[in-house]
mmCIF file of C-alpha atoms in Angstrom:
data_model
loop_
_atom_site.group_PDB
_atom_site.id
_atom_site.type_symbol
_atom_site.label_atom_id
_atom_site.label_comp_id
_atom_site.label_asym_id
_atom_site.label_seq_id
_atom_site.Cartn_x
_atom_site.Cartn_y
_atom_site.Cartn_z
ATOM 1 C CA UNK A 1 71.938 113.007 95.838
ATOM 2 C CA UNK A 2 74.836 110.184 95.946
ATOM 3 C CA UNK A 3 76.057 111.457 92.417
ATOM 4 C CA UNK A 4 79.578 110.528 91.483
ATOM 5 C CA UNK A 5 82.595 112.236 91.751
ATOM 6 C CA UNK A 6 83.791 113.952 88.078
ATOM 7 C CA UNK A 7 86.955 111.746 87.230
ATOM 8 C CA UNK A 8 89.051 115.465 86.381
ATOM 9 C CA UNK A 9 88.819 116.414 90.080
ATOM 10 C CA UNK A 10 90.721 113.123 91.136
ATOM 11 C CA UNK A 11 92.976 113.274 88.085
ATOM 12 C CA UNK A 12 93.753 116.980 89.483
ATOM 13 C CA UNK A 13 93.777 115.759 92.927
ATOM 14 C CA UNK A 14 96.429 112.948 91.446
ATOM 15 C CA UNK A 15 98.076 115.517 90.169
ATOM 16 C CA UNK A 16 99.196 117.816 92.636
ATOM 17 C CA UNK A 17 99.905 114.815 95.021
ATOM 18 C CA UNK A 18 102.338 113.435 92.327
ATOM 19 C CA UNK A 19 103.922 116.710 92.163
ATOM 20 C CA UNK A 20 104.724 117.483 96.003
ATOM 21 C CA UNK A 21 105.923 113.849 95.824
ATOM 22 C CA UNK A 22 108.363 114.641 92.836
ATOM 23 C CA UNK A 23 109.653 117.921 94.274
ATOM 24 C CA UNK A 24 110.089 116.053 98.016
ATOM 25 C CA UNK A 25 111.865 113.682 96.259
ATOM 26 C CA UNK A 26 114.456 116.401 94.707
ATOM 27 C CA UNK A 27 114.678 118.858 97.671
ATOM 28 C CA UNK A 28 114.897 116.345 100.759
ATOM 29 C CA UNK A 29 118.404 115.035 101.692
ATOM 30 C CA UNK A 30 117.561 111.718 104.052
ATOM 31 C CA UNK A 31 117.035 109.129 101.367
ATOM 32 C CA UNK A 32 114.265 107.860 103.750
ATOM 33 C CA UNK A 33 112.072 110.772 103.215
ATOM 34 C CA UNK A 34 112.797 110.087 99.477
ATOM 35 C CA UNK A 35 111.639 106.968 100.134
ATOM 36 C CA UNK A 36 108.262 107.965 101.257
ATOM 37 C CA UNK A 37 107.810 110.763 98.752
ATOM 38 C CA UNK A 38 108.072 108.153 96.253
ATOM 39 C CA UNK A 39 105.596 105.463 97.828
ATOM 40 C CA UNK A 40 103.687 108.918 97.525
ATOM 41 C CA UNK A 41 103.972 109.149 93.785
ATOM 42 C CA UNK A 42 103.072 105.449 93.795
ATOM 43 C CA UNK A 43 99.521 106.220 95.251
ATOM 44 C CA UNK A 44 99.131 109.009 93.349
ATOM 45 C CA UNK A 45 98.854 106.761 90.101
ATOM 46 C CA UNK A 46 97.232 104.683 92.033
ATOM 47 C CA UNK A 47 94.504 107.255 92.482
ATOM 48 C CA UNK A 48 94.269 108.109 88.975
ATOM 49 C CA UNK A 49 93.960 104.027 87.875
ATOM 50 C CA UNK A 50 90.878 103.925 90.660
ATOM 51 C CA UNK A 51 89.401 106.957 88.999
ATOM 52 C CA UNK A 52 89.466 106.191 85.243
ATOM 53 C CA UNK A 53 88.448 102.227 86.470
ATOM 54 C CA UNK A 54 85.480 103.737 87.971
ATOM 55 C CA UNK A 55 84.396 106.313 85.160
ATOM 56 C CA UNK A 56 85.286 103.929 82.222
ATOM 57 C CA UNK A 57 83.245 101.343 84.170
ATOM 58 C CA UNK A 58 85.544 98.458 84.411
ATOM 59 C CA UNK A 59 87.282 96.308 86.951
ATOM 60 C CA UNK A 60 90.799 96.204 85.122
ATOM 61 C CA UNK A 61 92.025 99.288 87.452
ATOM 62 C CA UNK A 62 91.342 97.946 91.006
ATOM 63 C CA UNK A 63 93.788 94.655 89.448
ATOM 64 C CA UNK A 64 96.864 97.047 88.288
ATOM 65 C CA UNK A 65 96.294 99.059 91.686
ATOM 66 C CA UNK A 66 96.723 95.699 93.151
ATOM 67 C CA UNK A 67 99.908 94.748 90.943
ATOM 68 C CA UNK A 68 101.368 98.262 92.077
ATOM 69 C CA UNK A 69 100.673 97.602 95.449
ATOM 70 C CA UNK A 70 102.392 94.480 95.585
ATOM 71 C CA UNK A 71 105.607 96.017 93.957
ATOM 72 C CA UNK A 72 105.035 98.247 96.209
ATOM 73 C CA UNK A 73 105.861 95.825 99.355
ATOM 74 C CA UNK A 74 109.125 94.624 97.785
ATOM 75 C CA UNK A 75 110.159 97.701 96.859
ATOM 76 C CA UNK A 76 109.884 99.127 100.268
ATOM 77 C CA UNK A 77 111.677 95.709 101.605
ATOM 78 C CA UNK A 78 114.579 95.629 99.647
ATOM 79 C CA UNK A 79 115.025 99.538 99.913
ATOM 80 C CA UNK A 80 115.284 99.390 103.148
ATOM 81 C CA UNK A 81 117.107 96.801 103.392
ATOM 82 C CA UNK A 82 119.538 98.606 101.308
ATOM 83 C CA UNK A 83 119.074 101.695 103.857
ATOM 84 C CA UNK A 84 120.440 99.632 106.302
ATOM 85 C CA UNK A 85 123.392 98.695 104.556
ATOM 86 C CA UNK A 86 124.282 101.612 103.254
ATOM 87 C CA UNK A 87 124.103 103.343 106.830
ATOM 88 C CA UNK A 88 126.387 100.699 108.201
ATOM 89 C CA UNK A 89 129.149 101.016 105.926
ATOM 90 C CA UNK A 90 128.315 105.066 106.000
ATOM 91 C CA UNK A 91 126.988 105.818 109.031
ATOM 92 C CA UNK A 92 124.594 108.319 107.279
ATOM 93 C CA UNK A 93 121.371 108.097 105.233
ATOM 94 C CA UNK A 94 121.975 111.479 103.865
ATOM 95 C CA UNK A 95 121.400 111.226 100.129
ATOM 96 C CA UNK A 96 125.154 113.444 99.215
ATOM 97 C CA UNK A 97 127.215 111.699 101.329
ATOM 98 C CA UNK A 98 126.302 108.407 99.999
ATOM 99 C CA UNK A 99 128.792 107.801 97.411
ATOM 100 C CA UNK A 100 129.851 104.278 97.467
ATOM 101 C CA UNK A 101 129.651 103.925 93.768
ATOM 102 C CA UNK A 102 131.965 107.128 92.719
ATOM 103 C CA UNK A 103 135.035 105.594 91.391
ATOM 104 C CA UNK B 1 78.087 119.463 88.558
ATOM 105 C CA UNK B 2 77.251 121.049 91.498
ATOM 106 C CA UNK B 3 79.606 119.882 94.004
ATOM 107 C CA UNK B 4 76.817 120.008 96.913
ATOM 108 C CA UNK B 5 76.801 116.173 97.381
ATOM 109 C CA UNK B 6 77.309 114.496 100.357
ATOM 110 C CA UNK B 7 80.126 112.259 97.885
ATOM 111 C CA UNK B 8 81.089 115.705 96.855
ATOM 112 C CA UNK B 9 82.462 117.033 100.398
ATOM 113 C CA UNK B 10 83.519 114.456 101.738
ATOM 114 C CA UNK B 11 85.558 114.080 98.967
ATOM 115 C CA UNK B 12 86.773 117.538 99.207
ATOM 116 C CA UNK B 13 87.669 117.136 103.085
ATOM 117 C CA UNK B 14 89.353 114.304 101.932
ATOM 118 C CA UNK B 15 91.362 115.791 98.846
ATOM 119 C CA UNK B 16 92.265 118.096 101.381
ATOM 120 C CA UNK B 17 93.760 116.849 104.131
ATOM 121 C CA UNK B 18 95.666 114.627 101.069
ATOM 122 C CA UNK B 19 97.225 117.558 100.182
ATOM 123 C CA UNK B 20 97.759 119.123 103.078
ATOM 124 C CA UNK B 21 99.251 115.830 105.479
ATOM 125 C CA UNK B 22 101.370 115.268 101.931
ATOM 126 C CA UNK B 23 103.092 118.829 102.269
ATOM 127 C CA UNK B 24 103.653 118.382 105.599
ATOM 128 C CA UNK B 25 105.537 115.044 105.239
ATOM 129 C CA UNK B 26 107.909 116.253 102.687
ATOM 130 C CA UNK B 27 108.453 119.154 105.083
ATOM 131 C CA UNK B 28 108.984 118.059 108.155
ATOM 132 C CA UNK B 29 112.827 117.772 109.283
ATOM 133 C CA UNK B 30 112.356 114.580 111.788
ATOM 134 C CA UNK B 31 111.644 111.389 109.553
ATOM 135 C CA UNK B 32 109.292 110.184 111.959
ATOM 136 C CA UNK B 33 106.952 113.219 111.775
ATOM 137 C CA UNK B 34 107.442 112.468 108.062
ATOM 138 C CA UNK B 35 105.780 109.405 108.105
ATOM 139 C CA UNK B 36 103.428 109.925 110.783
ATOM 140 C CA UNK B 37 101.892 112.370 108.368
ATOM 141 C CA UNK B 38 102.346 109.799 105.155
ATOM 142 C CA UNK B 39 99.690 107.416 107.514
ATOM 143 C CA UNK B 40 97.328 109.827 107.704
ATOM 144 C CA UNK B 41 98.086 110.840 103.663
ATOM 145 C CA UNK B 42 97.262 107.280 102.941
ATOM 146 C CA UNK B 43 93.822 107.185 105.349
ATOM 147 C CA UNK B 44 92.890 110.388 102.937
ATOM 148 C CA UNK B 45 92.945 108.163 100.025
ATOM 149 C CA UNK B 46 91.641 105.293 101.431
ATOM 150 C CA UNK B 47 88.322 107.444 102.080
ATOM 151 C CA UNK B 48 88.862 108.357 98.392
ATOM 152 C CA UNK B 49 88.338 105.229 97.214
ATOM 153 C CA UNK B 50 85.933 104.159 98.740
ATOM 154 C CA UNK B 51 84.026 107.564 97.172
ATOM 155 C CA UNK B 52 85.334 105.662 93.902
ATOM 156 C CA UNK B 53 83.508 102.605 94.559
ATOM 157 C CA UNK B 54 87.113 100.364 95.387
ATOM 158 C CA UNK B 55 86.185 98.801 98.464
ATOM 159 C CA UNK B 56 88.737 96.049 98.158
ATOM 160 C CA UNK B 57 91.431 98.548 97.311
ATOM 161 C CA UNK B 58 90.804 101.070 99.731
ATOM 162 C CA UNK B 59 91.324 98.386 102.450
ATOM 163 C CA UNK B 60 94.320 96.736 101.098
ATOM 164 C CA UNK B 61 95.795 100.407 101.343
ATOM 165 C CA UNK B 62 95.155 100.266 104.880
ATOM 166 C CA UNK B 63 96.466 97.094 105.391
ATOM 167 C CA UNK B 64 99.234 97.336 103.113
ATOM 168 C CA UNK B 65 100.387 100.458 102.952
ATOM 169 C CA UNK B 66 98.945 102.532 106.156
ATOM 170 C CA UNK B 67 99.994 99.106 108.372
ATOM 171 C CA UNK B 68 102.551 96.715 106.705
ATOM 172 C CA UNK B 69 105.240 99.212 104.955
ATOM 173 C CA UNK B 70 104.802 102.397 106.930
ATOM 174 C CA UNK B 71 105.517 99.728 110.168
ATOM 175 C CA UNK B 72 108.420 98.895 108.171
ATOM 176 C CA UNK B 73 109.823 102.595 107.340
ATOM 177 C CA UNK B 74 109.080 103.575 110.814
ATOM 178 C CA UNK B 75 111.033 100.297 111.833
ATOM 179 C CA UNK B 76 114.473 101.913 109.565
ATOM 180 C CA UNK B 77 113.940 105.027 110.696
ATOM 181 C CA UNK B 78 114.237 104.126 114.629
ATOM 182 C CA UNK B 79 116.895 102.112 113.802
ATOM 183 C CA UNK B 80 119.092 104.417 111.809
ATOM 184 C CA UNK B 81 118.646 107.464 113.547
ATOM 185 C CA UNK B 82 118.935 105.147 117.159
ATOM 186 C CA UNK B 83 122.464 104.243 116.176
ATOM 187 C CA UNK B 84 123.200 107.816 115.278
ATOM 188 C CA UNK B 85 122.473 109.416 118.677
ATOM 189 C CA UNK B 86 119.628 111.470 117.545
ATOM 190 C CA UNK B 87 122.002 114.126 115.427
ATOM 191 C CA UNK B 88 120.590 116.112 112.530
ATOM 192 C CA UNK B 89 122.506 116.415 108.948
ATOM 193 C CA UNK B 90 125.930 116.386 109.712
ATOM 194 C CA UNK B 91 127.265 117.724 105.986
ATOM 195 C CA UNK B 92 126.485 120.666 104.038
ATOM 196 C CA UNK B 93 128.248 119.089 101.396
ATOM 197 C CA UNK B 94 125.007 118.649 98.414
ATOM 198 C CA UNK B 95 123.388 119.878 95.498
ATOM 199 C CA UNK B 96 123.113 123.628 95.442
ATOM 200 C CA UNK B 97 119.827 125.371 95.805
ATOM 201 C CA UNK B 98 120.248 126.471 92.053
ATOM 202 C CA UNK B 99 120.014 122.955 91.257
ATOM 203 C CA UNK B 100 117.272 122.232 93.457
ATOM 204 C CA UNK B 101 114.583 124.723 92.376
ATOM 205 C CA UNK B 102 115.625 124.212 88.948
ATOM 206 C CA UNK B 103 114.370 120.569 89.640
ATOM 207 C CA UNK B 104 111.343 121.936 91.244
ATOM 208 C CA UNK B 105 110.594 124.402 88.655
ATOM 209 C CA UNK B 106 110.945 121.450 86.341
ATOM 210 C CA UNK B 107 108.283 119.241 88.169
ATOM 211 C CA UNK B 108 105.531 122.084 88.486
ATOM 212 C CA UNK B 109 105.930 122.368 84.686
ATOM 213 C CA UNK B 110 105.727 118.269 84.942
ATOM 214 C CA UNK B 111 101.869 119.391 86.992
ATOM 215 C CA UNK B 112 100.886 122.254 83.994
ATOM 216 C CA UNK B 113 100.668 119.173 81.948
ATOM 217 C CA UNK B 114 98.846 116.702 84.110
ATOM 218 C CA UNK B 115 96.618 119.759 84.700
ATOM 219 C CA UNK B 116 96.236 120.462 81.060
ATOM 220 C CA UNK B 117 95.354 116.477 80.620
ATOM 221 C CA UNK B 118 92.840 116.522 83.729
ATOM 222 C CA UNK B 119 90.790 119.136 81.923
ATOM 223 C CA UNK B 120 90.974 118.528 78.030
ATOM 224 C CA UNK B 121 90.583 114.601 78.061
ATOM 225 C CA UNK B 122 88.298 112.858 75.772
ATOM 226 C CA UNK B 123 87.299 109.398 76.443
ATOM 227 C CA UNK B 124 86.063 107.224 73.565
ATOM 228 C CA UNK B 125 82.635 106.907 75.366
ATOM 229 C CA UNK B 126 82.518 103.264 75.338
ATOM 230 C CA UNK B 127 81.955 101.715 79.078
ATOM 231 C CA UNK B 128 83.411 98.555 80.604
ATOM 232 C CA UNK B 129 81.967 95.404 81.608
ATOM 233 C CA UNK B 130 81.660 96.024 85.074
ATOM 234 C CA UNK B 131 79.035 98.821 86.059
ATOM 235 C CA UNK B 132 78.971 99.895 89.292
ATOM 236 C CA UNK B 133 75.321 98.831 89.943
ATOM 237 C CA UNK B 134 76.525 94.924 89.108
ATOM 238 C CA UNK B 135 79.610 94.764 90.751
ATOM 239 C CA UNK B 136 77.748 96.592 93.720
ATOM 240 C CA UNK B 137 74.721 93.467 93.460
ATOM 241 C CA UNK B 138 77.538 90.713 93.500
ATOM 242 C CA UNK B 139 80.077 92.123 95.832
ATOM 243 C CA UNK B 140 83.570 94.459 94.984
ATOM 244 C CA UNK B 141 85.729 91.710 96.849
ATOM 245 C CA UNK B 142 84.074 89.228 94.724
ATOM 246 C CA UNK B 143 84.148 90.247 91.139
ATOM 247 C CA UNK B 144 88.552 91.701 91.773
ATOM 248 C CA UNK B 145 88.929 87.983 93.225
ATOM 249 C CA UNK B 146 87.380 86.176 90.133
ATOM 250 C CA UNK B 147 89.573 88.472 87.825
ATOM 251 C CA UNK B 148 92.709 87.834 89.791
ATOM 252 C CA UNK B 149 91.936 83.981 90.107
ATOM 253 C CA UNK B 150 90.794 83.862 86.270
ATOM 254 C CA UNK B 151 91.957 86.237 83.607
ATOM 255 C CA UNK B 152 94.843 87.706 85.693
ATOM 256 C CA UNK B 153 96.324 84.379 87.166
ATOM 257 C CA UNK B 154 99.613 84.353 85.909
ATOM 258 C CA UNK B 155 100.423 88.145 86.748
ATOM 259 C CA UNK B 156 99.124 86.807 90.013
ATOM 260 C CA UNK B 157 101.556 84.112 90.295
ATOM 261 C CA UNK B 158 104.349 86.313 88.666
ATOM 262 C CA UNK B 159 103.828 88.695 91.477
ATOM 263 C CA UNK B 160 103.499 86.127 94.259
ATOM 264 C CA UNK B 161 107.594 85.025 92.983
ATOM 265 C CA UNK B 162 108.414 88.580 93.321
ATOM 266 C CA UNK B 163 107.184 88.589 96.971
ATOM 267 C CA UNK B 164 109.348 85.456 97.413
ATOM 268 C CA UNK B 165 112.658 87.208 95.528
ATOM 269 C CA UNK B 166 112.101 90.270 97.557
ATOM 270 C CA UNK B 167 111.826 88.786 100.659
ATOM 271 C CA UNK B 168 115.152 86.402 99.481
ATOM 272 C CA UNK B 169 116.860 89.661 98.692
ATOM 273 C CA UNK B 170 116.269 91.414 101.521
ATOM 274 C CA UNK B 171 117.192 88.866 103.807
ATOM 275 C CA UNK B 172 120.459 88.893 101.416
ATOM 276 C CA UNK B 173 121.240 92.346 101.961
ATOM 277 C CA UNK B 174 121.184 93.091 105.242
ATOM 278 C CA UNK B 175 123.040 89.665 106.334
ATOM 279 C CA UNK B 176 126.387 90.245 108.454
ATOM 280 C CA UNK B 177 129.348 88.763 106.437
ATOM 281 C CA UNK B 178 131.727 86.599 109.052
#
């Protein structure tokens, strides 16, 4: 009745989710939507760590979730952080018209 | 497998409002639609793991993700687009569209071979040391605490200084120079 889920279905599910993440993060301009869509490929592995943890029966893929998670948080700070800076001296977060490092 | 399960559809209304809030945040033109639907993208997966028996995780990405960094994004996007005035795109100057579905074309080959790995894996058939049944008896929260505290302490402690470094950096960044 409560049978589990088969691990391909969440490694499929993982990957389509990666791949609207990848191809949002090479279509969209605003480098905050870029942002998200990769936070998106993030969970996506995520997904795939919590589903192989829980076929293979072992614990070890709720801790790297927890790692990526963590990276996660800084790498949304300082990102943002750089966001902000770049739209001062810019005054745009459009991803082409950011070229502060173009010689 | 007969998908019939109660597990079964709710992980199926699950996968697919995933899917479907996902395409609609990279598609939306306002950023804060955007991550309005990356919230409820993240809820979806919460659900899903709790279907994969990851209570602790699927609550930390509520807290985490759905709460502390989508706060923050939401935060930069008010701020950024409040200091613009509310206008759209300004250039056309970019990438062309030739270079942009070559990229996509690119990336759905990327998903023929996840796809190709989903269904042709082999695992070597041994199991871990943490069956569902006895993490279930001692508690999820538990059992991920006593790793992190025991065999994983000093990733714990790495990651802990790269909370602190972040948080140094961003403060860094954004600071005004006088």
């Amino acid at each position: 009745m409560l049978q589990e889920i088969p691990s391909s279905l969440c490694f499929i599910l993982s990957g389509i989710l990666f791949t609207i993440g990848a191809i949002g993060a090479i279509i969209r301009r605003n480098l905050i939507v870029v942002f998200m869509c990769i936070e998106l490929m993030l969970n996506a592995v995520n997904l795939v760590f919590i589903a192989a943890a829980n076929a293979l029966s072992s614990m070890d893929g709720s801790v790297f979730v927890f790692f990526i998670m963590t990276v996660a948080a800084v790498e949304a700070a300082v990102g943002l952080a750089i966001f902000v800076m770049v739209f001062r001296l810019q005054n745009t977060v459009n991803a082409y018209e950011v070229n502060l490092l173009k010689g | 497998m007969d998908m019939v399960s109660f597990k079964g559809i709710i992980f199926i209304i699950a996968a697919l409002i995933a899917v479907a809030a996902s395409v609609l945040m990279a598609t939306r033109k306002n950023p804060i639609h955007s991550a309005l639907w990356m919230i409820v993208t993240f809820f979806a997966m919460a659900v899903i793991y709790l279907l994969l028996n990851a209570q602790f995780i699927a609550v930390a990405q509520v807290m985490v993700y759905a709460g502390a960094i989508m706060m923050l994004i939401l935060f930069v996007i008010m701020l950024v687009q409040m200091e613009k005035g509310g206008k759209g795109d300004p250039g056309k100057t970019g990438r062309s569209a030739k270079t942009k579905v070559a990229g996509a074309l690119i990336t759905v080959i990327l998903f023929g071979e996840m796809l190709f790995g989903a269904l042709y894996y082999q695992t070597t058939g041994r199991s871990g040391d943490y069956p569902v049944e006895m993490v279930n008896s001692v508690g999820n929260v538990k059992t991920i605490g006593s790793l992190l505290y025991g065999q994983y302490l000093f990733p714990f402690e790495i990651a802990s200084i790269l909370l602190l470094v972040g948080i140094v950096g961003a403060v860094v960044i954004v600071k005004r120079k006088e």
